[in-house]
mmCIF file of C-alpha atoms in Angstrom:
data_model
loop_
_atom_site.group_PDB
_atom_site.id
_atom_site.type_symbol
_atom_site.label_atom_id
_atom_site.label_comp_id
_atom_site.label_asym_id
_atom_site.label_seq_id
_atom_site.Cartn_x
_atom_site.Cartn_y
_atom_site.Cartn_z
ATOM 1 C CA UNK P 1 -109.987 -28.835 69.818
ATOM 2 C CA UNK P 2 -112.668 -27.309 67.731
ATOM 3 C CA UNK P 3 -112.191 -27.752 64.011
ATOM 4 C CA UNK P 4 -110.893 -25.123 61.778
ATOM 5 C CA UNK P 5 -114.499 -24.473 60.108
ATOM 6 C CA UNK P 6 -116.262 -24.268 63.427
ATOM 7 C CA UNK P 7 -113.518 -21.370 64.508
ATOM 8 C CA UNK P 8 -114.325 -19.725 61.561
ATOM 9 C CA UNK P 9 -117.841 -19.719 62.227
ATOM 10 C CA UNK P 10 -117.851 -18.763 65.854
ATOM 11 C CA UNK P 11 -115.356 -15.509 64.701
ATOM 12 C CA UNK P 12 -117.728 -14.838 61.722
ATOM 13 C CA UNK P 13 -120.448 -14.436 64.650
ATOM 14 C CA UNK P 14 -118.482 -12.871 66.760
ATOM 15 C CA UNK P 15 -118.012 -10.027 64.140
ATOM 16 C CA UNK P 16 -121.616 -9.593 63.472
ATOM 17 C CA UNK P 17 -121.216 -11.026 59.669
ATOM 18 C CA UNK P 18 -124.129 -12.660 58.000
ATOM 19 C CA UNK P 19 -122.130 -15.536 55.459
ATOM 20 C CA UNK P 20 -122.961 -13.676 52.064
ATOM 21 C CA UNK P 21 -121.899 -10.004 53.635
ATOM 22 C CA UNK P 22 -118.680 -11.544 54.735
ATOM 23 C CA UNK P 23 -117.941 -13.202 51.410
ATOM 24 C CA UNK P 24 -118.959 -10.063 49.499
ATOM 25 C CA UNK P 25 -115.979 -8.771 51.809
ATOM 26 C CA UNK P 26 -113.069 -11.087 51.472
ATOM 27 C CA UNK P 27 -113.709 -11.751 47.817
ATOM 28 C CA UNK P 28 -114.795 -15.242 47.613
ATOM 29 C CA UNK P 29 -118.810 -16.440 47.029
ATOM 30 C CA UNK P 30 -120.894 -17.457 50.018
ATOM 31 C CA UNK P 31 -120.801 -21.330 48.791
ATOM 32 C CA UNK P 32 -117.039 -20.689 49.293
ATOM 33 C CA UNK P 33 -117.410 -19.517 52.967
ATOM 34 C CA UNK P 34 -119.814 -21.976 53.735
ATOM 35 C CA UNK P 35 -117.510 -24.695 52.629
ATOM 36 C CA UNK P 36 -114.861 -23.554 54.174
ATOM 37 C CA UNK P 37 -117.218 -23.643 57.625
ATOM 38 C CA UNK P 38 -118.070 -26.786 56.817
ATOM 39 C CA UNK P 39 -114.140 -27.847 56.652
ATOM 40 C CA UNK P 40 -114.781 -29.089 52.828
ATOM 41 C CA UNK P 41 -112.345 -26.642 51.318
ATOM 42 C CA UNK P 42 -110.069 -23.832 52.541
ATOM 43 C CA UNK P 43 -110.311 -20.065 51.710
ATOM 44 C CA UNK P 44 -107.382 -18.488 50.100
ATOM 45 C CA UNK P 45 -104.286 -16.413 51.029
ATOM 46 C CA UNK P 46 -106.089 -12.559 50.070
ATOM 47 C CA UNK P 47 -109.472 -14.215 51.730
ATOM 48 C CA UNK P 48 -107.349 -14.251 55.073
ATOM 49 C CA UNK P 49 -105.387 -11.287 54.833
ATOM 50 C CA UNK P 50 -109.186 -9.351 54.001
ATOM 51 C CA UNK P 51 -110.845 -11.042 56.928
ATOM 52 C CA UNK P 52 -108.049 -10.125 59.272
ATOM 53 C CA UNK P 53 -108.640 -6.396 57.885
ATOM 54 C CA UNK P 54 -112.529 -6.836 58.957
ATOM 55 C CA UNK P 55 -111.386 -7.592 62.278
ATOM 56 C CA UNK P 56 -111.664 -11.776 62.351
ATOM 57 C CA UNK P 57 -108.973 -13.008 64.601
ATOM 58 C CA UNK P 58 -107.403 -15.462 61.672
ATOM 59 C CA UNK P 59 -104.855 -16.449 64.157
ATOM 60 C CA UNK P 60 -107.444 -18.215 66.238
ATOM 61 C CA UNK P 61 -108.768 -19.221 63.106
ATOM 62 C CA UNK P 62 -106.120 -21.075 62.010
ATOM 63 C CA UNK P 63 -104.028 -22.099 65.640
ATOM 64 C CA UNK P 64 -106.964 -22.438 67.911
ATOM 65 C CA UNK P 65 -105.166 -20.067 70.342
ATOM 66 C CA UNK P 66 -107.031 -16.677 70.488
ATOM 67 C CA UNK P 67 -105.245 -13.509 70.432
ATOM 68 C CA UNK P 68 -107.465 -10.759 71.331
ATOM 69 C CA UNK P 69 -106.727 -7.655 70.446
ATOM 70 C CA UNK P 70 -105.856 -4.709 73.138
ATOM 71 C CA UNK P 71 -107.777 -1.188 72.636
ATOM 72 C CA UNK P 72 -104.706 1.459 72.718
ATOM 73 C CA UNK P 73 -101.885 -1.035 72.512
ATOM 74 C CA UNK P 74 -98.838 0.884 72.873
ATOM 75 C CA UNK P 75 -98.369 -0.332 69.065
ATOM 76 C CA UNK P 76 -100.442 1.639 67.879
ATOM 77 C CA UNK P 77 -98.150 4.534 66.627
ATOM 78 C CA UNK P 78 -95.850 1.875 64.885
ATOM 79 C CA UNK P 79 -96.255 1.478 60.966
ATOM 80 C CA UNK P 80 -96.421 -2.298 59.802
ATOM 81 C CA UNK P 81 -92.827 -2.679 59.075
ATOM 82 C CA UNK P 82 -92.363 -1.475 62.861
ATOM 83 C CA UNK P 83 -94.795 -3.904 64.103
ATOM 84 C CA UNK P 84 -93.615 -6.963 62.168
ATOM 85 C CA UNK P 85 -89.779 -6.295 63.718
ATOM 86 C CA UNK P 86 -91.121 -6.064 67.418
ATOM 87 C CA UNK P 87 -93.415 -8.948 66.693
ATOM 88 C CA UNK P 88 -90.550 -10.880 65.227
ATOM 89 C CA UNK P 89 -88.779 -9.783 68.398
ATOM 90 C CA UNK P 90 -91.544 -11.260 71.022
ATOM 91 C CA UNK P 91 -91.979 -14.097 68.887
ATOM 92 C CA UNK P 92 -88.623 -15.373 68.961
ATOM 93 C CA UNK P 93 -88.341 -14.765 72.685
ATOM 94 C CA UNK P 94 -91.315 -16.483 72.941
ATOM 95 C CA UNK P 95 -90.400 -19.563 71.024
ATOM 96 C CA UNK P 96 -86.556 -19.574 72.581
ATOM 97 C CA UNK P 97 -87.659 -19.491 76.235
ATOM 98 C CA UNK P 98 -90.299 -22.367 75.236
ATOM 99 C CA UNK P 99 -87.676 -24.562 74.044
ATOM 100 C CA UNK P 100 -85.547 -23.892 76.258
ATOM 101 C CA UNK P 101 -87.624 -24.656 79.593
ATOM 102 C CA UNK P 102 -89.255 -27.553 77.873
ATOM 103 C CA UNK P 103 -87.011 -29.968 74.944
ATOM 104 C CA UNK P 104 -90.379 -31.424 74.178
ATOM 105 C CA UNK P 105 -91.413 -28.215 72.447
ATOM 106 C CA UNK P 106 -88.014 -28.119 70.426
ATOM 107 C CA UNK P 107 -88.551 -31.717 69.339
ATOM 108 C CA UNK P 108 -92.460 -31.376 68.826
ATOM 109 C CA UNK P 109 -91.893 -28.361 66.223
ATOM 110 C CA UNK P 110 -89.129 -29.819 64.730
ATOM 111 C CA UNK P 111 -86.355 -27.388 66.060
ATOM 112 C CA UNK P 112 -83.314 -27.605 67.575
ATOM 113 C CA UNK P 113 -82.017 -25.131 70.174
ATOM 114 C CA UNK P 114 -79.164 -24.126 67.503
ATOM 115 C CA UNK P 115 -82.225 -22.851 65.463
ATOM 116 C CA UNK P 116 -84.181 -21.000 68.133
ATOM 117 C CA UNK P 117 -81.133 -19.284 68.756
ATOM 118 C CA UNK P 118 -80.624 -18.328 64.955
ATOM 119 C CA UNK P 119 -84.770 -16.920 64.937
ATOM 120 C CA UNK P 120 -83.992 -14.986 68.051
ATOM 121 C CA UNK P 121 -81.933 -13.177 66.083
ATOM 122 C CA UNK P 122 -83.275 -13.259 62.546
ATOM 123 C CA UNK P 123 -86.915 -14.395 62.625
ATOM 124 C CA UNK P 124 -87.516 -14.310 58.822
ATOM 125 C CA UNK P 125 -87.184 -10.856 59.162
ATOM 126 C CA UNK P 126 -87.809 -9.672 55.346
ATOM 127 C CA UNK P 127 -87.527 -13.075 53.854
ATOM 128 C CA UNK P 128 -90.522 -15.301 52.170
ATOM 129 C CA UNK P 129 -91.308 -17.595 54.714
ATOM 130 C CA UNK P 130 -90.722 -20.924 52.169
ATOM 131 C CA UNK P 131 -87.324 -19.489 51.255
ATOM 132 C CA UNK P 132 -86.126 -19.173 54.798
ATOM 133 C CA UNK P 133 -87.439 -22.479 55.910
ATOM 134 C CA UNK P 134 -85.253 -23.436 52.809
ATOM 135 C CA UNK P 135 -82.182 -21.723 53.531
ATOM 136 C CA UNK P 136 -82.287 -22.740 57.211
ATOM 137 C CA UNK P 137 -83.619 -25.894 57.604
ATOM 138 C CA UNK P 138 -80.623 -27.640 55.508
ATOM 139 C CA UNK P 139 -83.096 -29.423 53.502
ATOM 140 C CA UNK P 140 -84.047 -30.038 50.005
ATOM 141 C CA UNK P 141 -86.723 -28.454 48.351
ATOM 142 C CA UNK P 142 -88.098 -31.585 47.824
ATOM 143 C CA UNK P 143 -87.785 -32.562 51.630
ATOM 144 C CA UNK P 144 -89.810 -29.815 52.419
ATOM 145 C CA UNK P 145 -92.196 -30.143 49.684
ATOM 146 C CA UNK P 146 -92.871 -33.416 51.420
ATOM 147 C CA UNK P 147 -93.179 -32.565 55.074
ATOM 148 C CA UNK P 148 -95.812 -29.840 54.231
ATOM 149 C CA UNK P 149 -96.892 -32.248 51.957
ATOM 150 C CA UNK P 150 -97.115 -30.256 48.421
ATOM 151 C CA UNK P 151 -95.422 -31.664 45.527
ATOM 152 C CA UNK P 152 -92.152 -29.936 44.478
ATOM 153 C CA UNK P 153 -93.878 -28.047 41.971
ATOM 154 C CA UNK P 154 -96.325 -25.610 44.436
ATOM 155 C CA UNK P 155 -93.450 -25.437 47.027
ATOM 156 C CA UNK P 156 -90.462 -23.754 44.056
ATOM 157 C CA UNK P 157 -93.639 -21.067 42.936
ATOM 158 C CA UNK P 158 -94.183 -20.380 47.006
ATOM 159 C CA UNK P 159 -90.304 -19.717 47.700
ATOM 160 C CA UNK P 160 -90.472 -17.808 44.588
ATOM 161 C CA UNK P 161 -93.463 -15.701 45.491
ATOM 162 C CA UNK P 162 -95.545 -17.089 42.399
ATOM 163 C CA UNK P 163 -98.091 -18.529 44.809
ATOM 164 C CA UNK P 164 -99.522 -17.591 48.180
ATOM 165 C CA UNK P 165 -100.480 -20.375 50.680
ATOM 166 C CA UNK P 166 -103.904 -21.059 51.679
ATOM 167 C CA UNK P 167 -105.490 -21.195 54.580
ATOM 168 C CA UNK P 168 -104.496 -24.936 54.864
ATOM 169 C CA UNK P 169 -100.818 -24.010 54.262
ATOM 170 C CA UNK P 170 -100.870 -21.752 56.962
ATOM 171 C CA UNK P 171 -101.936 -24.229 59.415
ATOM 172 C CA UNK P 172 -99.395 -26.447 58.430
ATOM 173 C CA UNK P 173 -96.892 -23.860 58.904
ATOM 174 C CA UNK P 174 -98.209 -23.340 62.175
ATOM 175 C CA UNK P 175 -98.458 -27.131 63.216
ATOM 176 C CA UNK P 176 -94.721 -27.872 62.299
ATOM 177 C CA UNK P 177 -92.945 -24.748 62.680
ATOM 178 C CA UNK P 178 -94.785 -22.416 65.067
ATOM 179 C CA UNK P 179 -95.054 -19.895 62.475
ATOM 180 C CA UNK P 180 -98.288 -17.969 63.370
ATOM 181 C CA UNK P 181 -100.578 -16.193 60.620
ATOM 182 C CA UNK P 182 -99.659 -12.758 61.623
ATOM 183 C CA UNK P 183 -95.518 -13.598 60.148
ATOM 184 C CA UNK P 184 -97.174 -14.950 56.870
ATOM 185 C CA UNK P 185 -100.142 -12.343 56.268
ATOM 186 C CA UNK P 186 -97.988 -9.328 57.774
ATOM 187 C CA UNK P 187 -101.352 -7.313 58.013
ATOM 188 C CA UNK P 188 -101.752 -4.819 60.901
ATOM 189 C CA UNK P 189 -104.604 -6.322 62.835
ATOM 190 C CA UNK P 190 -102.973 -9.912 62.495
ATOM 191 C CA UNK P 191 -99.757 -8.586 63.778
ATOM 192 C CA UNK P 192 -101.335 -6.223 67.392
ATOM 193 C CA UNK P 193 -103.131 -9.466 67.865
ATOM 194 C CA UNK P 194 -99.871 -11.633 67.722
ATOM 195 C CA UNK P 195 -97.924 -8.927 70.309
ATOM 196 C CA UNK P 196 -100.777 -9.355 72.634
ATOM 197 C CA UNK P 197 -100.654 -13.066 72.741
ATOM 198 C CA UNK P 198 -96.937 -12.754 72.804
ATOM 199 C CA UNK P 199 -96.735 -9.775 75.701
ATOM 200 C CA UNK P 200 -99.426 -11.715 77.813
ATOM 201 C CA UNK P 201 -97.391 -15.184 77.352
ATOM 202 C CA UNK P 202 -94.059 -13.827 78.239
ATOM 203 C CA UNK P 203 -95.215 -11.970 81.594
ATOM 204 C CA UNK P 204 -93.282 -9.045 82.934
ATOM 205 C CA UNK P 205 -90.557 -10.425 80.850
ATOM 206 C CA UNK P 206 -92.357 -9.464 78.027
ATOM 207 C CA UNK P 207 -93.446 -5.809 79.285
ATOM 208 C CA UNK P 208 -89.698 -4.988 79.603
ATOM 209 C CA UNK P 209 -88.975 -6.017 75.717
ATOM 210 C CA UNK P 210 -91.702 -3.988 74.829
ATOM 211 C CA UNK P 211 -90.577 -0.952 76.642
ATOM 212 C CA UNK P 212 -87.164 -1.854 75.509
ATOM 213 C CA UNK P 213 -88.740 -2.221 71.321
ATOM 214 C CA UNK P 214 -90.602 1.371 71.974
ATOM 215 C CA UNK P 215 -87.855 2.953 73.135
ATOM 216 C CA UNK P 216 -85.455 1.952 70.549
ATOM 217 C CA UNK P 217 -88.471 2.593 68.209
ATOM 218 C CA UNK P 218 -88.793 6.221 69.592
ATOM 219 C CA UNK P 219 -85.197 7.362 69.498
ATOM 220 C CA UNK P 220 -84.883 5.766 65.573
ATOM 221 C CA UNK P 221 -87.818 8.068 64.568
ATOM 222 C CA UNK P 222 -86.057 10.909 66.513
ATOM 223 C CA UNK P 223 -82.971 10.115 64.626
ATOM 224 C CA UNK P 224 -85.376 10.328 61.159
ATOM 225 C CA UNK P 225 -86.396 14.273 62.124
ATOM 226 C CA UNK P 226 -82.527 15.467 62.840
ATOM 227 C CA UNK P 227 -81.904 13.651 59.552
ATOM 228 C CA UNK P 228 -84.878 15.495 57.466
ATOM 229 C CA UNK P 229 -84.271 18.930 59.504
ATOM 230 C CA UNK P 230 -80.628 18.910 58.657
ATOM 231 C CA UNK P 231 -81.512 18.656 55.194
#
């Protein structure tokens, strides 16, 4: 698999960005971006989130697995707190039928069934991602310090929201949980991606929970009018 840098690049292209008019952009100097191509350092937390609002697929970026984005996605209407509950939604089917159909998966991402069941249900919903992970994993704060392999220090200011993670961080999050940019970020390109990589790997399955999600999504909103008219 291509490195994390040489993504980069190849989606910096692929937007039409020269390195300084990108880095002028996402807030960081060009001897920044160019070390980050270079896979010498990592960009930061707001870097990502900016360069998933000029269009960059970071989830490629940081998983290797590209999630191109559908023109008129029947998403489109939702707000981002609507997208990031039907994402959560698709995700979790997504990671339950994996496990599920293959223990491997379970083992290789460090879950048990028990805990795919649990996401399906409550995929971090609201909750920082470190604090959930946390709460449960059933272990330590220093035990997780260790597996993403942080000192105790840096992992207490994450779960406490006194410190984003960097673009390394997320692709540790993504190597040992699954947990895709898109849940971390929770910006509106990052997230349309993620449902079309989810809708496409879940098949017709996957059409049916989306027309399930829009439905549901349409008849809350409904509800929202009666409630303002009746006022």
């Amino acid at each position: 698999m291509k490195s994390m840098g040489t993504r980069l690049w190849e989606e910096r292209k692929l937007a039409g960005y020269r390195q300084e008019e990108l880095a002028c952009k996402i807030g960081v100097l060009t001897t920044k971006l160019q070390r980050a191509e270079k896979d010498v350092s990592y960009l930061p937390f707001r870097a990502v989130y900016r360069m998933s609002e000029c269009n960059l697929d970071v989830n490629h970026i940081v998983t290797g697995n590209k999630h191109p984005k559908i023109e008129n996605s029947p998403f489109d209407a939702l707000d981002e707190e609507q997208l990031f509950e039907c994402m959560r939604v698709l995700m979790s089917a997504y990671l339950y039928g994996r496990t599920v159909t293959d223990p491997a998966v379970a083992k290789d991402f460090g879950f048990s069934n028990t805990y795919v069941r649990y996401i399906l249900n409550a995929y971090f919903k609201n909750d920082n991602v470190f604090s959930f992970l946390h709460r449960q994993s059933g272990m330590t704060q220093s035990q997780l310090a260790a597996k993403l392999m942080i000192d105790d220090k840096t992992f207490r200011k994450l779960e406490k929201g006194k410190a984003e993670p960097d673009c390394e961080m997320l692709e540790k999050l993504y190597e040992i949980y699954a947990i895709t940019p898109a849940f971390v970020l929770k910006e509106r390109n990052a997230m349309l991606r993620e449902l079309s990589f989810c809708i496409e790997q879940l098949g017709d399955f996957g059409k049916r929970i989306v027309s399930y999600l829009l439905l549901v999504k349409s008849e809350e909103y409904c509800n929202e009018e009666e409630t303002v008219v009746s006022l």
